[in-house]
Coordinates of C-alpha atoms and ligand atoms in Angstrom, one line a residue:
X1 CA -138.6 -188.0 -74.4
X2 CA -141.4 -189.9 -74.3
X3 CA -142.7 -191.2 -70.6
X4 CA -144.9 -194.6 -70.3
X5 CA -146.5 -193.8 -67.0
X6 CA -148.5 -197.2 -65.3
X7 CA -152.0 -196.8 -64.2
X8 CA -150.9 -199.5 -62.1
X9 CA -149.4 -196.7 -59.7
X10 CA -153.5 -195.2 -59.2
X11 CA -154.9 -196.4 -56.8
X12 CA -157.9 -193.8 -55.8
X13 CA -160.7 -194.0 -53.2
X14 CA -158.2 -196.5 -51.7
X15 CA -157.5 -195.9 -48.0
X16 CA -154.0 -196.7 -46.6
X17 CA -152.6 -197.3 -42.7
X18 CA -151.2 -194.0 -42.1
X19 CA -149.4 -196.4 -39.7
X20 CA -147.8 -198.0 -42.5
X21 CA -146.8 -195.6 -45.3
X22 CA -145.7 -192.2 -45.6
X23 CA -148.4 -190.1 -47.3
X24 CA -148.3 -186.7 -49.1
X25 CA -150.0 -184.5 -51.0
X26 CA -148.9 -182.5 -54.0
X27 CA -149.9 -179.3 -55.9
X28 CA -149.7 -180.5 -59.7
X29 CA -149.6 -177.8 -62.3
X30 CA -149.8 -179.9 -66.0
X31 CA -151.9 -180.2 -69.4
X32 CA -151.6 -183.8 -69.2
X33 CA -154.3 -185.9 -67.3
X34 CA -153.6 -185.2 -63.3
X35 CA -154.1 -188.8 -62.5
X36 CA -151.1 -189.7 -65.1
X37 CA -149.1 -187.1 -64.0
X38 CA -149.7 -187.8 -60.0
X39 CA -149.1 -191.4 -61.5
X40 CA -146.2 -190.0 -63.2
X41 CA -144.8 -188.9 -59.5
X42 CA -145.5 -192.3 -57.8
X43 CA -143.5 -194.1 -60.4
X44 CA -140.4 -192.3 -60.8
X45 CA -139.8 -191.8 -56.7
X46 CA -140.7 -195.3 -55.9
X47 CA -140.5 -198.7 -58.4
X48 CA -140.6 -197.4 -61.6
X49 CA -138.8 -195.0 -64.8
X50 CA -139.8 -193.6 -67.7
X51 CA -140.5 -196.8 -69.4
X52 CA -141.4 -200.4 -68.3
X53 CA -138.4 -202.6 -67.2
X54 CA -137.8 -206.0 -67.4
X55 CA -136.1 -206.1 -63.6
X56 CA -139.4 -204.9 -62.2
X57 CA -141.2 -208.0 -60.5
X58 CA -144.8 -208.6 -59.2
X59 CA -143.6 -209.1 -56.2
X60 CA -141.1 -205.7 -55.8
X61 CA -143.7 -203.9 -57.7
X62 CA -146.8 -204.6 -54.9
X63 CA -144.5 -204.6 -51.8
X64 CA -142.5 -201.3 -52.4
X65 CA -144.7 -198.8 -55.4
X66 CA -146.5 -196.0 -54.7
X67 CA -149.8 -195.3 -54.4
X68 CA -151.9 -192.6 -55.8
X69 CA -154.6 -192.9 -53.8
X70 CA -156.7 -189.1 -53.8
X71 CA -156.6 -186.5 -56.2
X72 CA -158.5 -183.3 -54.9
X73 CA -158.5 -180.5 -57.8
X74 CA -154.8 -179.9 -58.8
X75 CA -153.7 -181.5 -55.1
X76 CA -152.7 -185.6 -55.8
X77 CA -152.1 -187.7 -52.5
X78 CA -149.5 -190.7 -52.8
X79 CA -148.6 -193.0 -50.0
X80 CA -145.2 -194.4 -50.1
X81 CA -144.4 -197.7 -48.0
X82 CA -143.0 -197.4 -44.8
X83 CA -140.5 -200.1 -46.1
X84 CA -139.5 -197.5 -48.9
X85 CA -137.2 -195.4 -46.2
X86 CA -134.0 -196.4 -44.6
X87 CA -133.3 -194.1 -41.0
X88 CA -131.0 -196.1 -40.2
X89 CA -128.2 -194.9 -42.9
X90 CA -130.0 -192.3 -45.3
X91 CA -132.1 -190.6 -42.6
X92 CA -133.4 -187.7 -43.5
X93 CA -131.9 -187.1 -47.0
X94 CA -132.9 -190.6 -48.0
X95 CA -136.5 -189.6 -47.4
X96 CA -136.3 -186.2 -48.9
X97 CA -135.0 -188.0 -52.1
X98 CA -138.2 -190.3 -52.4
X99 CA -140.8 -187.5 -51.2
X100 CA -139.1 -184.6 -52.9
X101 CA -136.6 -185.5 -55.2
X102 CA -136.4 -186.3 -59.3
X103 CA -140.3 -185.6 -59.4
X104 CA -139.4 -182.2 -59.7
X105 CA -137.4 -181.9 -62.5
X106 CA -140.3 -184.2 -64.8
X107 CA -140.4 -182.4 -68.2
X108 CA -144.4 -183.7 -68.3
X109 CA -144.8 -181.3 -65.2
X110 CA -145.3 -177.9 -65.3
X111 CA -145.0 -177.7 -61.8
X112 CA -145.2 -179.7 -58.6
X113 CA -145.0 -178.5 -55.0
X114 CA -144.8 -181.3 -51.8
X115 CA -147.2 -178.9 -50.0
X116 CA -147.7 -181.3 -46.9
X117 CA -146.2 -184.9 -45.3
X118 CA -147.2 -187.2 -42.5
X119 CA -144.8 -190.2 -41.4
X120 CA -145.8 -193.4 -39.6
X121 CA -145.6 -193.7 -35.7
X122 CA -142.5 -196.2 -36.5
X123 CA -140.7 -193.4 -38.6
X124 CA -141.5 -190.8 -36.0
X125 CA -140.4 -192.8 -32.9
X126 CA -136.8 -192.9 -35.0
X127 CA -136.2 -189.3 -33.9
X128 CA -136.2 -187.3 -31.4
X129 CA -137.6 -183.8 -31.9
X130 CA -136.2 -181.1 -29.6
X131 CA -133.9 -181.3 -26.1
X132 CA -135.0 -177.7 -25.4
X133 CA -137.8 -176.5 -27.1
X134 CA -140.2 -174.2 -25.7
X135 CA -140.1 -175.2 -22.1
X136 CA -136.3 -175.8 -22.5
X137 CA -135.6 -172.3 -23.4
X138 CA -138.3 -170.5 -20.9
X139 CA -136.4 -172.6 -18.2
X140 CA -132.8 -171.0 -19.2
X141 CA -134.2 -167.6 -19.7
X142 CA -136.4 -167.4 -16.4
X143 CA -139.5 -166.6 -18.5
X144 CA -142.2 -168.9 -18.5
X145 CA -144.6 -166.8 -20.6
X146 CA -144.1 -163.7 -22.4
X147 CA -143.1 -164.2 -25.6
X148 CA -139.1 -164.4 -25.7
X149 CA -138.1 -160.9 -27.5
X150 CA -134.4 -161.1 -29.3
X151 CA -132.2 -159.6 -32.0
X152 CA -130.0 -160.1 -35.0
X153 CA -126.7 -158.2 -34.4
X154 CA -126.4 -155.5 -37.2
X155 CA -124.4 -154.9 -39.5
X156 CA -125.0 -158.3 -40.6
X157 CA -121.6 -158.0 -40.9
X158 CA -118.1 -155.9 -40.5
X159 CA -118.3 -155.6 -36.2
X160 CA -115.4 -157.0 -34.6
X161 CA -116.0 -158.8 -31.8
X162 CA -116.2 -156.1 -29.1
X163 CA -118.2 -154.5 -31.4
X164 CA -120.9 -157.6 -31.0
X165 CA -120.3 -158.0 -27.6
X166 CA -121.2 -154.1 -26.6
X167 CA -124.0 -154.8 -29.0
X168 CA -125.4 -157.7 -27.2
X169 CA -124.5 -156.2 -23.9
X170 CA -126.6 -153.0 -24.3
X171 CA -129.5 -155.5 -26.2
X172 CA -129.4 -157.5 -22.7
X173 CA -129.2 -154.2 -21.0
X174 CA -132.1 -153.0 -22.6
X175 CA -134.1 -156.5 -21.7
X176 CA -133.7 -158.7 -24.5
X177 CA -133.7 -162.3 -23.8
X178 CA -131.9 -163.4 -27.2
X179 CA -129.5 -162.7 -29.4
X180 CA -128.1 -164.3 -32.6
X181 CA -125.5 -163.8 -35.7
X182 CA -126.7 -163.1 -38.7
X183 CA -126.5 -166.3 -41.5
X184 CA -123.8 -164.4 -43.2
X185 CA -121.3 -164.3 -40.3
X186 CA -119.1 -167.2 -39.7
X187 CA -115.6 -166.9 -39.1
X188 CA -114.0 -164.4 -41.2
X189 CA -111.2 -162.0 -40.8
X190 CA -112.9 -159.4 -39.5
X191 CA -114.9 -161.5 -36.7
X192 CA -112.7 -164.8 -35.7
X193 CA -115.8 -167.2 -34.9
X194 CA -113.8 -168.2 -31.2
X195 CA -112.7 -164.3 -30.1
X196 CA -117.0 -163.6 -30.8
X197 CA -118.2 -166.2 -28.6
X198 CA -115.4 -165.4 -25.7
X199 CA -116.5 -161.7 -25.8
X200 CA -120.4 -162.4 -26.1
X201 CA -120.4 -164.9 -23.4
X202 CA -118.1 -162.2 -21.2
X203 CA -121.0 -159.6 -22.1
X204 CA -123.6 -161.9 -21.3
X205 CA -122.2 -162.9 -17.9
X206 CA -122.1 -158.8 -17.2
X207 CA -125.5 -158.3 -18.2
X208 CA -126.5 -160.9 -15.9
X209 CA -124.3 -159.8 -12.7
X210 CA -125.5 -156.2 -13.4
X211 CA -128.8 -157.1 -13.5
X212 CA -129.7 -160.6 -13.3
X213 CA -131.0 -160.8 -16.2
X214 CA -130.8 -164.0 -18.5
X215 CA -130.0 -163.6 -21.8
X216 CA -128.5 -166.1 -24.5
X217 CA -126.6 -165.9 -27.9
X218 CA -126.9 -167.9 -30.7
X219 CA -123.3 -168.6 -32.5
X220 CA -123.4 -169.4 -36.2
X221 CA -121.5 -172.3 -36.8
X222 CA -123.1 -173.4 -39.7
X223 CA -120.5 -175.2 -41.9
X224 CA -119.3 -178.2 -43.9
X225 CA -120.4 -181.3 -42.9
X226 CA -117.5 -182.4 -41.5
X227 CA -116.4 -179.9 -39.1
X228 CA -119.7 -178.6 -37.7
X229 CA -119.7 -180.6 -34.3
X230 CA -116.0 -180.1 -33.9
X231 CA -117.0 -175.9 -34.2
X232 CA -120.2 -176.5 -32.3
X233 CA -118.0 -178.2 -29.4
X234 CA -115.4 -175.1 -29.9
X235 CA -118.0 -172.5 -29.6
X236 CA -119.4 -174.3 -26.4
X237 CA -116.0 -174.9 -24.3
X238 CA -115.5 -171.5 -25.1
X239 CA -119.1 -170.2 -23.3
X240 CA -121.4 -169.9 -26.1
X241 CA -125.0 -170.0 -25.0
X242 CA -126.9 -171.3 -27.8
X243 CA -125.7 -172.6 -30.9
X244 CA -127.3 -171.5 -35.2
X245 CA -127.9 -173.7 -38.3
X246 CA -129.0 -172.7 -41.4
X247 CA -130.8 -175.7 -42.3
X248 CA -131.4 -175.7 -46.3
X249 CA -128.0 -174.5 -46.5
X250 CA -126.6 -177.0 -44.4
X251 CA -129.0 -180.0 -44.7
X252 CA -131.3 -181.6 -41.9
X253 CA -128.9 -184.0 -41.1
X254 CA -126.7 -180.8 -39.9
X255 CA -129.8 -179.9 -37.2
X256 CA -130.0 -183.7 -35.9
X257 CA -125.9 -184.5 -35.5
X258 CA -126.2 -181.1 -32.9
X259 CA -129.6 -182.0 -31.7
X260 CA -128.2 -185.6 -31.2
X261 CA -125.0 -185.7 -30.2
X262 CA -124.0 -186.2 -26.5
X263 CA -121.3 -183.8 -25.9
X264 CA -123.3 -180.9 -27.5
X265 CA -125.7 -179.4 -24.3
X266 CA -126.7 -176.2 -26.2
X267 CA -130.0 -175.1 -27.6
X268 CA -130.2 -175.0 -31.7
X269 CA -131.5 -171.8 -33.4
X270 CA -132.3 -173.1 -36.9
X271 CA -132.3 -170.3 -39.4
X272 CA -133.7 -171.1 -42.8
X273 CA -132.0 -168.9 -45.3
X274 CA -132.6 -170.1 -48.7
X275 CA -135.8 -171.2 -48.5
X276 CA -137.3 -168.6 -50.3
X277 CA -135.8 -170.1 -53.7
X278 CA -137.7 -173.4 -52.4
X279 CA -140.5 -172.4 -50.5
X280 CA -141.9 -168.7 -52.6
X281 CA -143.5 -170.2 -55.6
X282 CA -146.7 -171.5 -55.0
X283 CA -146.3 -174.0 -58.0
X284 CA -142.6 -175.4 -58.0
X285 CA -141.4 -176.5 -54.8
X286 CA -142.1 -177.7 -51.1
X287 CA -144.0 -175.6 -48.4
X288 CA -142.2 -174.3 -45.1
X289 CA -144.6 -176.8 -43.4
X290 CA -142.8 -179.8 -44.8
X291 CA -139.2 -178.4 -43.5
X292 CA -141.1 -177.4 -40.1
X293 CA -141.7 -180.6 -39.5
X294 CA -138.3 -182.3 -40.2
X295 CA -136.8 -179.5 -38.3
X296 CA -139.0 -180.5 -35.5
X297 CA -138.1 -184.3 -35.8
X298 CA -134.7 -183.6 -36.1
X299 CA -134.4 -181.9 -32.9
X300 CA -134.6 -178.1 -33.6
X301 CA -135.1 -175.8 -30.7
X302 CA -135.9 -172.7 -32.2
X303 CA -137.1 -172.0 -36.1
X304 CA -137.8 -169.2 -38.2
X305 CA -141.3 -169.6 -39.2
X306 CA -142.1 -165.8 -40.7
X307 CA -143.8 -162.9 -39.6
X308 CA -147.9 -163.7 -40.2
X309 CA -147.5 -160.9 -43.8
X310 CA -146.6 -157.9 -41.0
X311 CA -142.5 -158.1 -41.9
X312 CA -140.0 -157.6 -44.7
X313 CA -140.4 -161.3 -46.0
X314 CA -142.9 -162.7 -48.3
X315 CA -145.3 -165.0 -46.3
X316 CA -148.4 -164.9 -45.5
X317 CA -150.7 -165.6 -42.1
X318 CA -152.0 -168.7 -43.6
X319 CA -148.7 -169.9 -44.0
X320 CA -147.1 -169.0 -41.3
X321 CA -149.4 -170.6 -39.4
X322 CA -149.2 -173.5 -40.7
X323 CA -145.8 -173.7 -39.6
X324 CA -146.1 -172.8 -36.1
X325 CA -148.4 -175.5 -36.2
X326 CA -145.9 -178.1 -37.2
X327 CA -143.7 -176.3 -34.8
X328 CA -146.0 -176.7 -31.7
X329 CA -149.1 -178.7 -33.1
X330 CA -149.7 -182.3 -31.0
X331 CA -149.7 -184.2 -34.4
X332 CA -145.9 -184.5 -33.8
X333 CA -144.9 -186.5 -31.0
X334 CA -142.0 -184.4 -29.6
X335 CA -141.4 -181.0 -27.5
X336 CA -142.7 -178.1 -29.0
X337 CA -140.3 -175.9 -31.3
X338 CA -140.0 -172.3 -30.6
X339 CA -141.6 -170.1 -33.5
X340 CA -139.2 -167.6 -34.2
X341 CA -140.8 -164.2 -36.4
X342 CA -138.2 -162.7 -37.8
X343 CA -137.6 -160.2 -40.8
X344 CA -138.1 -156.4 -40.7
X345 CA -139.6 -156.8 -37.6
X346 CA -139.9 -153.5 -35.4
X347 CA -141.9 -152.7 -32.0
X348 CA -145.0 -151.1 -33.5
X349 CA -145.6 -154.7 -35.5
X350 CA -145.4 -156.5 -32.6
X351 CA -149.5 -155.4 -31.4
X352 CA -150.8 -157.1 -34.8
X353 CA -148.3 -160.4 -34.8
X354 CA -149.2 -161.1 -31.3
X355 CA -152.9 -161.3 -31.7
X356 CA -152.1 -163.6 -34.4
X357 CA -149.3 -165.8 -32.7
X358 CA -150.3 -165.8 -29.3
X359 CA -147.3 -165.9 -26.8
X360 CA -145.4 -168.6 -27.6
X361 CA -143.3 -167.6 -29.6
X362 CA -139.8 -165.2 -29.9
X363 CA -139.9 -162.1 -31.9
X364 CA -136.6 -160.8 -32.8
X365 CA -135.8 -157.5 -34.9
X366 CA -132.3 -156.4 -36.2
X367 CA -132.9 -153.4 -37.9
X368 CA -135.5 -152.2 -35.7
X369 CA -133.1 -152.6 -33.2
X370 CA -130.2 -151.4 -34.2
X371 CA -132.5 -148.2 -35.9
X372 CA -134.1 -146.6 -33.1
X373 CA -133.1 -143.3 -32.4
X374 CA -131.9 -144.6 -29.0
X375 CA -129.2 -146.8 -29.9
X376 CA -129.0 -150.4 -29.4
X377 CA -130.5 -150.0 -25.9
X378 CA -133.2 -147.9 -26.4
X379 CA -134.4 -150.2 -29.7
X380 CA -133.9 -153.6 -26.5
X381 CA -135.9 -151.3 -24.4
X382 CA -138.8 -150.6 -27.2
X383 CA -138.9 -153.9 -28.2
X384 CA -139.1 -155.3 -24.6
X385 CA -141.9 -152.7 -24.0
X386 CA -143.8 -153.6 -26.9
X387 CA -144.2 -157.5 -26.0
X388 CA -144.6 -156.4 -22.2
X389 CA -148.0 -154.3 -23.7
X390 CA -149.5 -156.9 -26.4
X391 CA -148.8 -159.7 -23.5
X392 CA -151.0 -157.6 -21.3
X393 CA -153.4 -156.8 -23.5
X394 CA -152.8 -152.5 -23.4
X395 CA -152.9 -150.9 -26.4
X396 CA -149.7 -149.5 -27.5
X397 CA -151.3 -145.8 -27.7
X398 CA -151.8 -146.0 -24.0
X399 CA -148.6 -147.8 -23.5
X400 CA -146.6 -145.6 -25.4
X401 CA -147.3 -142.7 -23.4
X402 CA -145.5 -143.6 -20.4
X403 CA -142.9 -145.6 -22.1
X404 CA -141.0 -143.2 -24.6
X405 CA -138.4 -145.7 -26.2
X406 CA -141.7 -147.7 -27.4
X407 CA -143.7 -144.1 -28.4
X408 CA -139.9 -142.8 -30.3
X409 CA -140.0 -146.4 -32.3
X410 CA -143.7 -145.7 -33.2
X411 CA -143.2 -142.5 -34.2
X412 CA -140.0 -143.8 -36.5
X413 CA -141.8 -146.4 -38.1
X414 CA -145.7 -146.6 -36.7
Ligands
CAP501 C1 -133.6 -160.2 -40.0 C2 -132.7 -161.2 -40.6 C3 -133.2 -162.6 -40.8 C4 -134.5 -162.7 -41.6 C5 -134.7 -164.0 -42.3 C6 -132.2 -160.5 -41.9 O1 -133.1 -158.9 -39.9 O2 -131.5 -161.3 -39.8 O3 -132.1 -163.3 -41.5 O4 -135.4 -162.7 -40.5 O5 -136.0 -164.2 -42.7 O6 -131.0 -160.5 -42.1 O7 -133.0 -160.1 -42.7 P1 -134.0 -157.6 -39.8 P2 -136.9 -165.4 -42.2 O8 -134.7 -157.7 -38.4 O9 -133.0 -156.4 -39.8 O10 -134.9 -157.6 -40.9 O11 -136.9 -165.3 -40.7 O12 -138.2 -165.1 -42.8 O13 -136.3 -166.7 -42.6
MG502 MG1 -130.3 -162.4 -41.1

């Protein structure tokens, strides 16, 4: 079909309030001319169509289009009026539908990606970023500055609930300071969502008579739309500790109703699973960055951000720092979001991330728990000794040699 795209929409060398429009920039892969196709973008998610229409003022046109005002190579910037969003009712998936929406699918595009956003101070003072964040969760966990060092139960699935509890009770044992479901367990036969939290939260309370250790769990109660708080208020009566989301799977608006909502006093882990099919291809899609940040504004605690290229997952340690910057970075006017690294993660990896992260941040390993040739404890106890090193600054060859769990891990998979 054939698209009549407006100059009208170009606007370049122009400079616009930041204060008064939201502004993006996009990767656009295309033969046509990048200024039409940018053009093509600003039309079709703010005033316009594929052809001109007869309903389309002067007036509606100049107050609500557009604006292509840069483009930089194959990277096009377009503002889009603050008075083109509606928080009030739409929220978040109103303004994913004007900043990443139809654009996508444009048969004159080869591909597009929303690599980066920024929203006006009256946008951003609309939410309310995190009730817990960094500080929050050091405060719970009596750890103000190591990094916080946790694990995925595994199997991923198939453990009943005693089986997760003696999991998480040995993990806490062995000095972790977080644990969490994995994204595939919910509530099936096999694990009943309310018998896993009563039996976690009895383990838990052991660990921490035993030894007084803190330690919480994050339950998954990632669900339909419509049921999440009532499960997220289940799973807390009941003694859960910290509550998962998977945010592309459930939507943003999923992180900020348990972020938001009064009666909910947990922490949110927010798990991305997914995001690979959105985030992977450098030319089609939107960059973890973007979803940091609405994570962060909708009130996330915790969020996966990647491993800095040392893990299982594909990312690298430009990337991923980019999102712990929206995670923590003062451009955002809200507590900082704990980076979570996550994915094939295993003590000997943890020398390299931390030089790279720093120690804010919570590393958390399922198989490289679960795998050391100690068990479940002796894989806590490796782990823990592998932060308790790269926070000090020893080298893990010195380390290791008074600290067998740590120098058994290394020798596994070092
Ligand atoms: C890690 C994990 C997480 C990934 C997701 C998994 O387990 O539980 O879901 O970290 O990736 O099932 O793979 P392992 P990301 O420690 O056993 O790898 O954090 O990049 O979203
Ligand atoms: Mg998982």
């Amino acid at each position: 079909m054939k698209m009549e795209y407006s100059e009208k929409y170009l606007h370049l060398g122009e400079k616009v309030d930041p204060d008064a429009y939201v502004i993006c920039k996009y990767k656009i892969v295309t033969d046509m001319d990048i200024r039409l196709a940018a053009a093509a973008v600003a039309t079709e998610q703010s005033t316009g169509t594929w052809t001109g229409i007869s309903t389309l003022n002067d007036e509606i046109f100049e107050r609500y289009h557009g604006r292509v005002t840069a483009i930089d190579g194959n990277v096009a910037t377009i503002a889009y009026p603050e008075e083109d969003f509606s928080l009030d009712i739409g929220g978040v998936p109103q303004v994913l539908s004007v900043i990443a929406g139809n654009l996508f699918g444009l048969e004159g595009l080869k591909g597009v990606r929303l690599e980066d956003v920024e929203f006006p101070k009256s946008m951003l003072s609309q939410f309310k970023g995190p009730k817990f964040g960094i500080p929050g969760l050091r405060s719970a966990l009596k750890r103000p500055k190591k990094p916080l060092v946790g694990t995925i139960v595994k199997p991923k699935i198939g453990l009943p609930p005693k089986g997760m509890a003696d999991y998480i009770y040995e993990a806490g044992m062995g000095g972790l300071t977080n644990g969490k479901d994995d994204e595939t367990l919910s509530n099936q036969r096999f694990c009943p969502l309310e018998e896993r939290v009563v039996a976690i939260a009895e383990a838990i309370d052991r660990v921490r008579s035993q030894t007084g250790h803190e330690m919480m769990h994050a339950i998954n109660v990632s669900t339909r739309g419509d049921q999440i708080l009532e499960v997220a208020e289940r799973a807390q009566e009941l003694g859960a500790t910290e509550l998962m989301v998977d945010v592309i799977t459930c939507g943003f608006a999923a992180v900020q109703v348990l972020a938001e909502d009064p009666s909910i006093k947990l922490p949110i882990h927010v798990h991305r699973t997914m995001h690979g099919a959105i985030t992977r291809n450098k030319d089609l899609g939107i960059s973890m960055q973007v979803f940091a940040k609405l994570v962060r504004m909708c009130g996330g605690d915790a969020l996966h951000v990647g491993t800095f290229g040392v893990g299982k997952m594909k990312g690298t340690s430009t990337e991923d720092l980019a999102n712990q910057r929206a995670c923590v970075g003062p451009e955002l006017p809200y507590e900082k979001v704990m980076p979570v690294c996550s994915g094939g993660m295993h003590p000997a990896l943890i020398e390299p991330l931390m030089k790279i992260t720093g120690p804010d941040v919570q590393i958390q390993a399922g198989g490289g728990v679960a795998g050391h040739p100690g068990g479940v404890r002796g894989g806590a106890r490796a782990m823990a000794q592998a932060v308790d090193a790269a926070f000090e600054g020893i080298p893990f060859s010195i380390y290791s040699q008074d600290h067998e769990e740590l120098r058994e891990a290394i020798k596994k998979w070092g």
